[in-house]
PDB file of C-alpha atoms and ligand atoms in Angstrom:
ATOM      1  CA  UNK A 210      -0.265  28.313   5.781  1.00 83.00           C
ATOM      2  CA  UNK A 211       2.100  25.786   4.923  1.00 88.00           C
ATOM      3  CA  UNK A 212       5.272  26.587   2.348  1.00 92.00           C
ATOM      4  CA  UNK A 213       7.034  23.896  -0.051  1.00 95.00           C
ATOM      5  CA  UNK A 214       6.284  22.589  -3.465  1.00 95.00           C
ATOM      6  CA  UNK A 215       3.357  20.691  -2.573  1.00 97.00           C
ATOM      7  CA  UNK A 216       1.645  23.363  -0.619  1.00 96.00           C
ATOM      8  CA  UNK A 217      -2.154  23.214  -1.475  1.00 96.00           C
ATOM      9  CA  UNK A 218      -2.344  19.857  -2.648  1.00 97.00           C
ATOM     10  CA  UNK A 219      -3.896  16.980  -0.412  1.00 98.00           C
ATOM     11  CA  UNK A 220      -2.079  13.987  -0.707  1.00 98.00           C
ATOM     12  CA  UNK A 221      -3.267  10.545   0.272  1.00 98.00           C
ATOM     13  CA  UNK A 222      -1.243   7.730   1.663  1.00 98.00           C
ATOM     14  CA  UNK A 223      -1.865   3.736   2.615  1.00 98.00           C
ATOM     15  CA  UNK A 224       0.786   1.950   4.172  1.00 98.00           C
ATOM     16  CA  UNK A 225       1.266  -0.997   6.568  1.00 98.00           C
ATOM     17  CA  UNK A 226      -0.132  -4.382   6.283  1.00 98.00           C
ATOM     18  CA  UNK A 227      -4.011  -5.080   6.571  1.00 98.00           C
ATOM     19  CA  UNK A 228      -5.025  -7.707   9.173  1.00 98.00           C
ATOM     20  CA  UNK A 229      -7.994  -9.946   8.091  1.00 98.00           C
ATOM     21  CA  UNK A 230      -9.902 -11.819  10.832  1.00 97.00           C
ATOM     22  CA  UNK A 231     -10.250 -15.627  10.756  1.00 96.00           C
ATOM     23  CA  UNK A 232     -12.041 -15.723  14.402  1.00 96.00           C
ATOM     24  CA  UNK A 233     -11.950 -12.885  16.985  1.00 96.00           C
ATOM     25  CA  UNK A 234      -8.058 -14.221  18.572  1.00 96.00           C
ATOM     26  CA  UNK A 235      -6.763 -15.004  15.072  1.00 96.00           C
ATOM     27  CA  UNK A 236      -5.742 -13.358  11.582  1.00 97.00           C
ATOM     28  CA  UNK A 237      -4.201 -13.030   8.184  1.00 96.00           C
ATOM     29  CA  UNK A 238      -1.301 -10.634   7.626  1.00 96.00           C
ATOM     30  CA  UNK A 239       2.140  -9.986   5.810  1.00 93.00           C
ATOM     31  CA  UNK A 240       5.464  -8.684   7.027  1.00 89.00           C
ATOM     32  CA  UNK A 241       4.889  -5.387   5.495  1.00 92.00           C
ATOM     33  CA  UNK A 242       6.436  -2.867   8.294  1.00 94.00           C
ATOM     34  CA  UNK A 243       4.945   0.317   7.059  1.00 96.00           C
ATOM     35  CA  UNK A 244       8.225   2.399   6.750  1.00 95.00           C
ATOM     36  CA  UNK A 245       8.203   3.211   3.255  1.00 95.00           C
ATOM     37  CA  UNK A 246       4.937   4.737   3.033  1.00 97.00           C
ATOM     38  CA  UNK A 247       5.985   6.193   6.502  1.00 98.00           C
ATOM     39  CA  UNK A 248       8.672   7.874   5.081  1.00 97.00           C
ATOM     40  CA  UNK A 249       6.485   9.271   2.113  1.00 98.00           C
ATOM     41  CA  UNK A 250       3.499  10.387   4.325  1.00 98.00           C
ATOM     42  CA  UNK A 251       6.749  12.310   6.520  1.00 98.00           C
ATOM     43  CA  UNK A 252       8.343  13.682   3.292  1.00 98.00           C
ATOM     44  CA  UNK A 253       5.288  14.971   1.246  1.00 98.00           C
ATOM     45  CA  UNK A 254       3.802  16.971   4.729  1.00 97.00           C
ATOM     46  CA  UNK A 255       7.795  18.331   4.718  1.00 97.00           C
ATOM     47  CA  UNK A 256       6.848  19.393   1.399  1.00 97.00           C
ATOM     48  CA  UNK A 257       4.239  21.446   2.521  1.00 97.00           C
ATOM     49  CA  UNK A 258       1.054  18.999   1.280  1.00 98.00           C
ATOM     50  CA  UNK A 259      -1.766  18.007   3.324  1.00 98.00           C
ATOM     51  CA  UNK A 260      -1.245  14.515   4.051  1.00 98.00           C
ATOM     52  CA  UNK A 261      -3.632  12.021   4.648  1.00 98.00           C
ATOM     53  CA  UNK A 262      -2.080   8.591   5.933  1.00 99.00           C
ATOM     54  CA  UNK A 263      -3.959   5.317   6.176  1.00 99.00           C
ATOM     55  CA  UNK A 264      -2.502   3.022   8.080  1.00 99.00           C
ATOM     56  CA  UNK A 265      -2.642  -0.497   8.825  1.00 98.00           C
ATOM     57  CA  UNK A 266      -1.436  -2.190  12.062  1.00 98.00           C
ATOM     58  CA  UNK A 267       2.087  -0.712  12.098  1.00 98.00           C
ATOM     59  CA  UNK A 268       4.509  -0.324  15.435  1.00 98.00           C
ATOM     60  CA  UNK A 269       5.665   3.353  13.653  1.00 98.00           C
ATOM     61  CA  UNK A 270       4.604   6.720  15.195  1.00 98.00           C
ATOM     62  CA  UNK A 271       2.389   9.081  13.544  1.00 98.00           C
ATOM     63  CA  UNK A 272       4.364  11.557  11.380  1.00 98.00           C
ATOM     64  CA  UNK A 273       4.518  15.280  11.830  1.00 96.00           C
ATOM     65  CA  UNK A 274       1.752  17.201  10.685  1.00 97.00           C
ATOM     66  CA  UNK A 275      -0.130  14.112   9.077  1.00 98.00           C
ATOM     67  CA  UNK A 276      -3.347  13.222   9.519  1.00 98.00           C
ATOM     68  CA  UNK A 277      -3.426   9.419  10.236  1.00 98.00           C
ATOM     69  CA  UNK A 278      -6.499   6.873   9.973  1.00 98.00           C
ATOM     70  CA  UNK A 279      -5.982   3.334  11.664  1.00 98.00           C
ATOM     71  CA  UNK A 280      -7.213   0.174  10.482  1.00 98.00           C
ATOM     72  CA  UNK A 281      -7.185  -3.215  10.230  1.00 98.00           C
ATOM     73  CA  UNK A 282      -8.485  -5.499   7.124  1.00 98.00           C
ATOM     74  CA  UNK A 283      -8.896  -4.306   3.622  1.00 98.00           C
ATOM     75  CA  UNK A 284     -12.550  -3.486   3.387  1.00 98.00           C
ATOM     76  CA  UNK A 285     -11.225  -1.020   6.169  1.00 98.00           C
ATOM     77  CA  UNK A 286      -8.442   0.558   4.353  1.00 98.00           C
ATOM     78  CA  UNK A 287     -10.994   0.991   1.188  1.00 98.00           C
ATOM     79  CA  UNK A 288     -13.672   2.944   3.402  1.00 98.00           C
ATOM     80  CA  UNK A 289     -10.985   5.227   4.865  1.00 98.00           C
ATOM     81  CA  UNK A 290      -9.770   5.860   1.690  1.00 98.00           C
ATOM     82  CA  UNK A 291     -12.724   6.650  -0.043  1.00 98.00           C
ATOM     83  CA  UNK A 292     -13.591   8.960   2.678  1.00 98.00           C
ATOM     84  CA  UNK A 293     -10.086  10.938   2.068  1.00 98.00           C
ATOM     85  CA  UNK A 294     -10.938  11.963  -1.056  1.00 98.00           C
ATOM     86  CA  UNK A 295     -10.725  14.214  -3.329  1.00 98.00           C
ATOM     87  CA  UNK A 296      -7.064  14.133  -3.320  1.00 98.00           C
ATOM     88  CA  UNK A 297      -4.640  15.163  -5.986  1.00 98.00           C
ATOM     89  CA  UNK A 298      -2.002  12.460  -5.167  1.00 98.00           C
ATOM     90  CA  UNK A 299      -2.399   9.420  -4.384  1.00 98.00           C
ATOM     91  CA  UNK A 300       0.682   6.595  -2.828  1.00 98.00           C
ATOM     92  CA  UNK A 301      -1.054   3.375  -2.231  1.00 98.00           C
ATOM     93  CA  UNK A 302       1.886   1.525  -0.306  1.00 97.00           C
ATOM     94  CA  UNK A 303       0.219  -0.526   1.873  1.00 98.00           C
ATOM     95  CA  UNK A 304       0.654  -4.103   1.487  1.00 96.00           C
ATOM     96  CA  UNK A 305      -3.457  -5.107   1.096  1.00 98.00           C
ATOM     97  CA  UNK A 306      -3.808  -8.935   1.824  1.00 97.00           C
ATOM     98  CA  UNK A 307      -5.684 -10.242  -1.430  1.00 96.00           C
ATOM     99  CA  UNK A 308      -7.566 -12.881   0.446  1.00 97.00           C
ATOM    100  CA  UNK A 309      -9.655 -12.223   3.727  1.00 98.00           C
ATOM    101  CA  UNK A 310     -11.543 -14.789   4.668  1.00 97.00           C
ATOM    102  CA  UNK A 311     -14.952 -15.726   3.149  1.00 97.00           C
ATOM    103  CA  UNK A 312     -16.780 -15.839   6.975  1.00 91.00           C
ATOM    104  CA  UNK A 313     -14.736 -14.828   9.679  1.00 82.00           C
ATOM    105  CA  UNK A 314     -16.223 -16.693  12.920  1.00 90.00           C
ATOM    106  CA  UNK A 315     -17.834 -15.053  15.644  1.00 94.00           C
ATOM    107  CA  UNK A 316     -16.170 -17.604  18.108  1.00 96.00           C
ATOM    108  CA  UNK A 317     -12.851 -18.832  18.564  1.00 96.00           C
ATOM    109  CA  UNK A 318     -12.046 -21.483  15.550  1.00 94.00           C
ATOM    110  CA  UNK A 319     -11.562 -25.163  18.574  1.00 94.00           C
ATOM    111  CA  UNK A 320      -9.982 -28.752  17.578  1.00 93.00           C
ATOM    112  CA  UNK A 321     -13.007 -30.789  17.262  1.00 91.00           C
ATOM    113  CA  UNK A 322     -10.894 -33.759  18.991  1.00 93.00           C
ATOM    114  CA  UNK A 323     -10.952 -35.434  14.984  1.00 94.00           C
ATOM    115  CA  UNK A 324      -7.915 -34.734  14.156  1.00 93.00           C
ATOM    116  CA  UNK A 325      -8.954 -33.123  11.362  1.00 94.00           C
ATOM    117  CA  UNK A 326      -7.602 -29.374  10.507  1.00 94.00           C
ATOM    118  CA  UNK A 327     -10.321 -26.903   9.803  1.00 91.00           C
ATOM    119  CA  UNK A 328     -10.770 -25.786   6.134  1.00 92.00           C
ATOM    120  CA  UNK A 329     -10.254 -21.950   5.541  1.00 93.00           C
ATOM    121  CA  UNK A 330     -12.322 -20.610   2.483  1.00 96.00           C
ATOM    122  CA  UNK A 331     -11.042 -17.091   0.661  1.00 97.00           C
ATOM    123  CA  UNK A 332     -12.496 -14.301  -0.492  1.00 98.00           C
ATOM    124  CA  UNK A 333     -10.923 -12.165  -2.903  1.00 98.00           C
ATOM    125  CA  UNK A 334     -10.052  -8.161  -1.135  1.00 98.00           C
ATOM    126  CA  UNK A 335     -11.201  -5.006  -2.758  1.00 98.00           C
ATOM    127  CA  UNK A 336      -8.093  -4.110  -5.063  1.00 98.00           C
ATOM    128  CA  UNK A 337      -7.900  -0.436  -3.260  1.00 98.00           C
ATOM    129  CA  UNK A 338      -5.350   1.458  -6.233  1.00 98.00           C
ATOM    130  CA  UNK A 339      -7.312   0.052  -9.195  1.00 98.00           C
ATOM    131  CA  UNK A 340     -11.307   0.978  -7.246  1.00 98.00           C
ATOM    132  CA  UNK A 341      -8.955   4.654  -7.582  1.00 98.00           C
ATOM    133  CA  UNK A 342      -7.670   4.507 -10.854  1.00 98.00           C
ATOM    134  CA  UNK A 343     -11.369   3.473 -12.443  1.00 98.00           C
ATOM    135  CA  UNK A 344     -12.764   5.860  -9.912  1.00 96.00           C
ATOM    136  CA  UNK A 345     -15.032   7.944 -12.616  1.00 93.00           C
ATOM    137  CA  UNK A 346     -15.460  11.386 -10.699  1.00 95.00           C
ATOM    138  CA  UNK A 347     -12.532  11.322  -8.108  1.00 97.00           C
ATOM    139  CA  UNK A 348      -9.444   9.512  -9.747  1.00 98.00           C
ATOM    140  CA  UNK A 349      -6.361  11.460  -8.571  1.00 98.00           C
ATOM    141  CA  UNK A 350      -4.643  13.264 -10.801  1.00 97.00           C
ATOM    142  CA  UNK A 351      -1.555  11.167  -9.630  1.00 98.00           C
ATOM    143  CA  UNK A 352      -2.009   8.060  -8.710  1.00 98.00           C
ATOM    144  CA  UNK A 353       1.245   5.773  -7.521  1.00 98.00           C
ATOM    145  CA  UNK A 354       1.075   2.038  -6.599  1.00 98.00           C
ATOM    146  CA  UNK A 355       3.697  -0.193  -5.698  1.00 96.00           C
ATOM    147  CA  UNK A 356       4.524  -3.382  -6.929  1.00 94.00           C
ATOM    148  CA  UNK A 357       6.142  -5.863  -4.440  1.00 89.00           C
ATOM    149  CA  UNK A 358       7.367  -9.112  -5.858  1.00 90.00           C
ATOM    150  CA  UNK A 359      10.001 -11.818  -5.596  1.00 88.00           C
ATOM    151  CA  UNK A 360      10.501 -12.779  -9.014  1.00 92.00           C
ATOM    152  CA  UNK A 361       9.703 -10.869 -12.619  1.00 93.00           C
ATOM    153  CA  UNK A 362       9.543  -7.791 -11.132  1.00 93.00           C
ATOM    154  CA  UNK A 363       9.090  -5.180 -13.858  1.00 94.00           C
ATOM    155  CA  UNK A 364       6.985  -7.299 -16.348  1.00 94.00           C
ATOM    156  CA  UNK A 365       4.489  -7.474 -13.028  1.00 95.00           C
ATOM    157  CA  UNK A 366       5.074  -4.195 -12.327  1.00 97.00           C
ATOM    158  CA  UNK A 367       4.341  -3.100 -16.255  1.00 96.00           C
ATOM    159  CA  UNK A 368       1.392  -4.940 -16.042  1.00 97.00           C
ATOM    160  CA  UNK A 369      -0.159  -3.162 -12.825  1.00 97.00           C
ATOM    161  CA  UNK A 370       0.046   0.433 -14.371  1.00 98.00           C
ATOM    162  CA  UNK A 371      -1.905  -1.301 -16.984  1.00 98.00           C
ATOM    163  CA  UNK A 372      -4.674  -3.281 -14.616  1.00 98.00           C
ATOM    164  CA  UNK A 373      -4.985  -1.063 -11.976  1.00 98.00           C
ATOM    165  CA  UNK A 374      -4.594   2.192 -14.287  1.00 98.00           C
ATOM    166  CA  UNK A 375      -1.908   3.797 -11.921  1.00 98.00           C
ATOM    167  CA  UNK A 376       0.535   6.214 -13.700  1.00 98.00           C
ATOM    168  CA  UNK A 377       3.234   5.321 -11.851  1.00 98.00           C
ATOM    169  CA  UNK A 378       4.342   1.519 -10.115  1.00 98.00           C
ATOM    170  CA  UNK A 379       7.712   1.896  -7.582  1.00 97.00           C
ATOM    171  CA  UNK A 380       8.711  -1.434  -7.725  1.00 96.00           C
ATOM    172  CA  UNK A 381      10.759  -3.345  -5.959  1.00 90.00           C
ATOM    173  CA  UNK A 382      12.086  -7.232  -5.076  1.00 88.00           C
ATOM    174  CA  UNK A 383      11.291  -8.109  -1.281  1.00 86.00           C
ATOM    175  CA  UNK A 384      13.108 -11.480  -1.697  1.00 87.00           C
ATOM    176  CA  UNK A 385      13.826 -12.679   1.968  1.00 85.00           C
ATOM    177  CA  UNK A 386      17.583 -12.196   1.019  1.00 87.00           C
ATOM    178  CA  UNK A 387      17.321  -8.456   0.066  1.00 88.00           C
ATOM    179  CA  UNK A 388      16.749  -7.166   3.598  1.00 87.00           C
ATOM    180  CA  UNK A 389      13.622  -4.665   1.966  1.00 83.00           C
ATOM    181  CA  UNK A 390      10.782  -6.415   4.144  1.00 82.00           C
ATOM    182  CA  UNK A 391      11.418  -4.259   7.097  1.00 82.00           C
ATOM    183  CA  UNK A 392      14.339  -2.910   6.783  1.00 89.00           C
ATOM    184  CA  UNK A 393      15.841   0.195   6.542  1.00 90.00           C
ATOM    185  CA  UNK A 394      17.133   0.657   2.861  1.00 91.00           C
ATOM    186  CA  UNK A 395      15.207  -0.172  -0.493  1.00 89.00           C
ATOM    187  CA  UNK A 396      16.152  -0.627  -4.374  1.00 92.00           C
ATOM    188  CA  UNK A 397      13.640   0.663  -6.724  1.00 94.00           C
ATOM    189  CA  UNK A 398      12.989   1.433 -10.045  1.00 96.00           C
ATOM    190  CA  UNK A 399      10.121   3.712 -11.272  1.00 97.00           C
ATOM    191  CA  UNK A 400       7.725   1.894 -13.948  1.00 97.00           C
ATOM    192  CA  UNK A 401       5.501   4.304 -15.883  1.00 97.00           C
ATOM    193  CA  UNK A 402       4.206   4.673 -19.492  1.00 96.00           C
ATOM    194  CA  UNK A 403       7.142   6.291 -20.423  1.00 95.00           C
ATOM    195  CA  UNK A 404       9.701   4.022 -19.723  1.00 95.00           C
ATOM    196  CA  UNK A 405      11.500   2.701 -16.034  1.00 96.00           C
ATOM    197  CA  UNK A 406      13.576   4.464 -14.228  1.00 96.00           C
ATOM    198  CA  UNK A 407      16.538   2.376 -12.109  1.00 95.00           C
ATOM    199  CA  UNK A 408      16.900   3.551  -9.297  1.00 96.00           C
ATOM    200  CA  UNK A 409      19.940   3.290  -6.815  1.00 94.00           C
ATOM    201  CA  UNK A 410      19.847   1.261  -3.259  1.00 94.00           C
ATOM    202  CA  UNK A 411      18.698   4.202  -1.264  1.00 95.00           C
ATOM    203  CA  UNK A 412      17.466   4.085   2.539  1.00 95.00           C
ATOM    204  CA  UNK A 413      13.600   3.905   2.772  1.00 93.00           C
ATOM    205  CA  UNK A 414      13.413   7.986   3.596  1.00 95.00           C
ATOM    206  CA  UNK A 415      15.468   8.815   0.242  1.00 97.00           C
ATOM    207  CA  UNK A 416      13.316   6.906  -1.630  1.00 96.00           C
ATOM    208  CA  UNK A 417      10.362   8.559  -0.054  1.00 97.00           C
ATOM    209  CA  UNK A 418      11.981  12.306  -0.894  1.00 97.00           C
ATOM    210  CA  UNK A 419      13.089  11.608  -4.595  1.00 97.00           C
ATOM    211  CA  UNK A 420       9.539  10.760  -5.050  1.00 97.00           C
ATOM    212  CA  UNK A 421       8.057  13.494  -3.221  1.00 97.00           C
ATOM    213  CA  UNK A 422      10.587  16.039  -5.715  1.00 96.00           C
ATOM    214  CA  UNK A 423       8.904  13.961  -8.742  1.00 95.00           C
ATOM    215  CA  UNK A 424       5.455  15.029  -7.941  1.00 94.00           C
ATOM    216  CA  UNK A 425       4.895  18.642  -9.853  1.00 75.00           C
ATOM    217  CA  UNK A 426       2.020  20.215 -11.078  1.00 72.00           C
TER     218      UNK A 426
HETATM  219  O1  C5P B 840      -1.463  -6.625  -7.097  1.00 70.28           O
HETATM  220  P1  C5P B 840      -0.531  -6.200  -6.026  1.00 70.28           P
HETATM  221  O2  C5P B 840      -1.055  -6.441  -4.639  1.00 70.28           O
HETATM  222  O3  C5P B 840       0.876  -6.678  -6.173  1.00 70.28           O
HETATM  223  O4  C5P B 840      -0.451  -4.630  -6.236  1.00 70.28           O
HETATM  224  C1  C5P B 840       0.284  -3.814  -5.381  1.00 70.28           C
HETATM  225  C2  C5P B 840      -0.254  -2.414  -5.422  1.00 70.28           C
HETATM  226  O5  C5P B 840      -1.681  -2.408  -5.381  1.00 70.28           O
HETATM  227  C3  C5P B 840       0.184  -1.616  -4.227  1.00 70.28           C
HETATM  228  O6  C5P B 840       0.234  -0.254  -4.590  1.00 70.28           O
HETATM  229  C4  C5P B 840      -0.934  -1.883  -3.237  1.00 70.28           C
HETATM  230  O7  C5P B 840      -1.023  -0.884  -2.255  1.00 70.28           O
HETATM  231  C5  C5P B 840      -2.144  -1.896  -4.137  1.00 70.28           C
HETATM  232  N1  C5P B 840      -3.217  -2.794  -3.685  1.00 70.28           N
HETATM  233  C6  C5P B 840      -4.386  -2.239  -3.209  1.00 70.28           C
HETATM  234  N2  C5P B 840      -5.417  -3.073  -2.823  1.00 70.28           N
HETATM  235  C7  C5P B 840      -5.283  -4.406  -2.924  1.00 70.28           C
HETATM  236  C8  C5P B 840      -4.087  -4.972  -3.397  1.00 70.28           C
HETATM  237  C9  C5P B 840      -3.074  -4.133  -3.768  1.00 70.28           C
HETATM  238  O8  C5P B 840      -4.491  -1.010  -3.117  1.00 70.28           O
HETATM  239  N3  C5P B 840      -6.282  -5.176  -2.535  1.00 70.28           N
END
């Protein structure tokens, strides 16, 4: 069976975006490439865990030795999740849009010749990472979300372990200017009840192994 420090322990993983249908040619997404939580899903099977990664729409090759489940929108990403468990990690990464839309049509959305843009009405997404951390029977016993932001990054981040009852946030800014958003490299720091941890600009796989080496039991 498999060696390393995580050998045993199933470990589940979202990354990617989530695409939510508007009509069957058209959607809602975000410019979340998927290589952080990549990277993780790739450095926790090197550590000998069974890996579970759900993935939204991503151009990124499976990972060795992971188990990967494709999908699309939110609601998606929350069945496929549900259906991984029990795990005893769990690294939400993915970036979930909050807002699908409240019908999608079952025909193309055409200009009715008025002029006139459609109206688009919202529904608010299934927050995946807090349905986990209220989860009565199956929480993980680590559960790690990310917090993605442009401004106030660690009072938003401190304020998702709270919400979503993670025990961990990695957060990070993905201002256009930092290069994050697809890139190559990310600056984190480590939010949990005991205090955050700076960390320093690091590429994306780095970031996934230091977290990898955090997770003990
Ligand atoms: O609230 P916000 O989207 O910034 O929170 C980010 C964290 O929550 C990430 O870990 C993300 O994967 C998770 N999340 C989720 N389901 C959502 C929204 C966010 O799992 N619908």
């Amino acid at each position: 069976g498999p060696v390393g420090p995580l050998a045993g322990r199933k470990v589940l993983i979202t990354a990617g975006p989530t695409h939510e249908p508007i009509d069957p040619v058209r959607y809602i997404a975000n410019r979340s490439s998927g290589k952080q939580g990549y990277a993780i899903a790739a450095a926790a099977a090197a550590a000998g865990a069974e890996v579970t990664l759900v993935s939204g729409p991503v151009s990124l090759a499976d990972p060795d030795g992971v188990t990967v489940v494709r999908v699309e929108s939110a609601r998606e990403m929350l069945t496929a999740v549900e259906a991984a468990l029990p795990a005893d990690v769990a690294i939400m990464a993915a970036a979930v849009a909050d807002w699908r839309m409240a019908e999608d049509a079952a025909q193309k959305i055409k200009k009715d010749g008025s002029g006139k843009p459609p109206t688009l009405q919202f529904a608010e997404n299934p927050d995946i990472l807090a349905t986990l951390g209220h989860h009565a029977a199956l929480r993980p016993r680590l559960l790690v979300g990310f917090a993605a932001e442009t401004q106030n990054v660690l009072d938003n981040a401190a304020s998702k372990l709270t919400r979503k009852n993670a025990d961990w946030i990695v957060a990070n800014d993905v201002s256009p200017a930092t290069g994050i958003m697809g890139g190559d490299r990310n600056t984190v720091h480590l939010v949990s009840r005991d205090g955050v941890e700076d960390w320093p600009d690091l590429a994306k796989g780095e970031v996934a192994t230091r977290l990898v080496e955090r997770i003990a039991f």
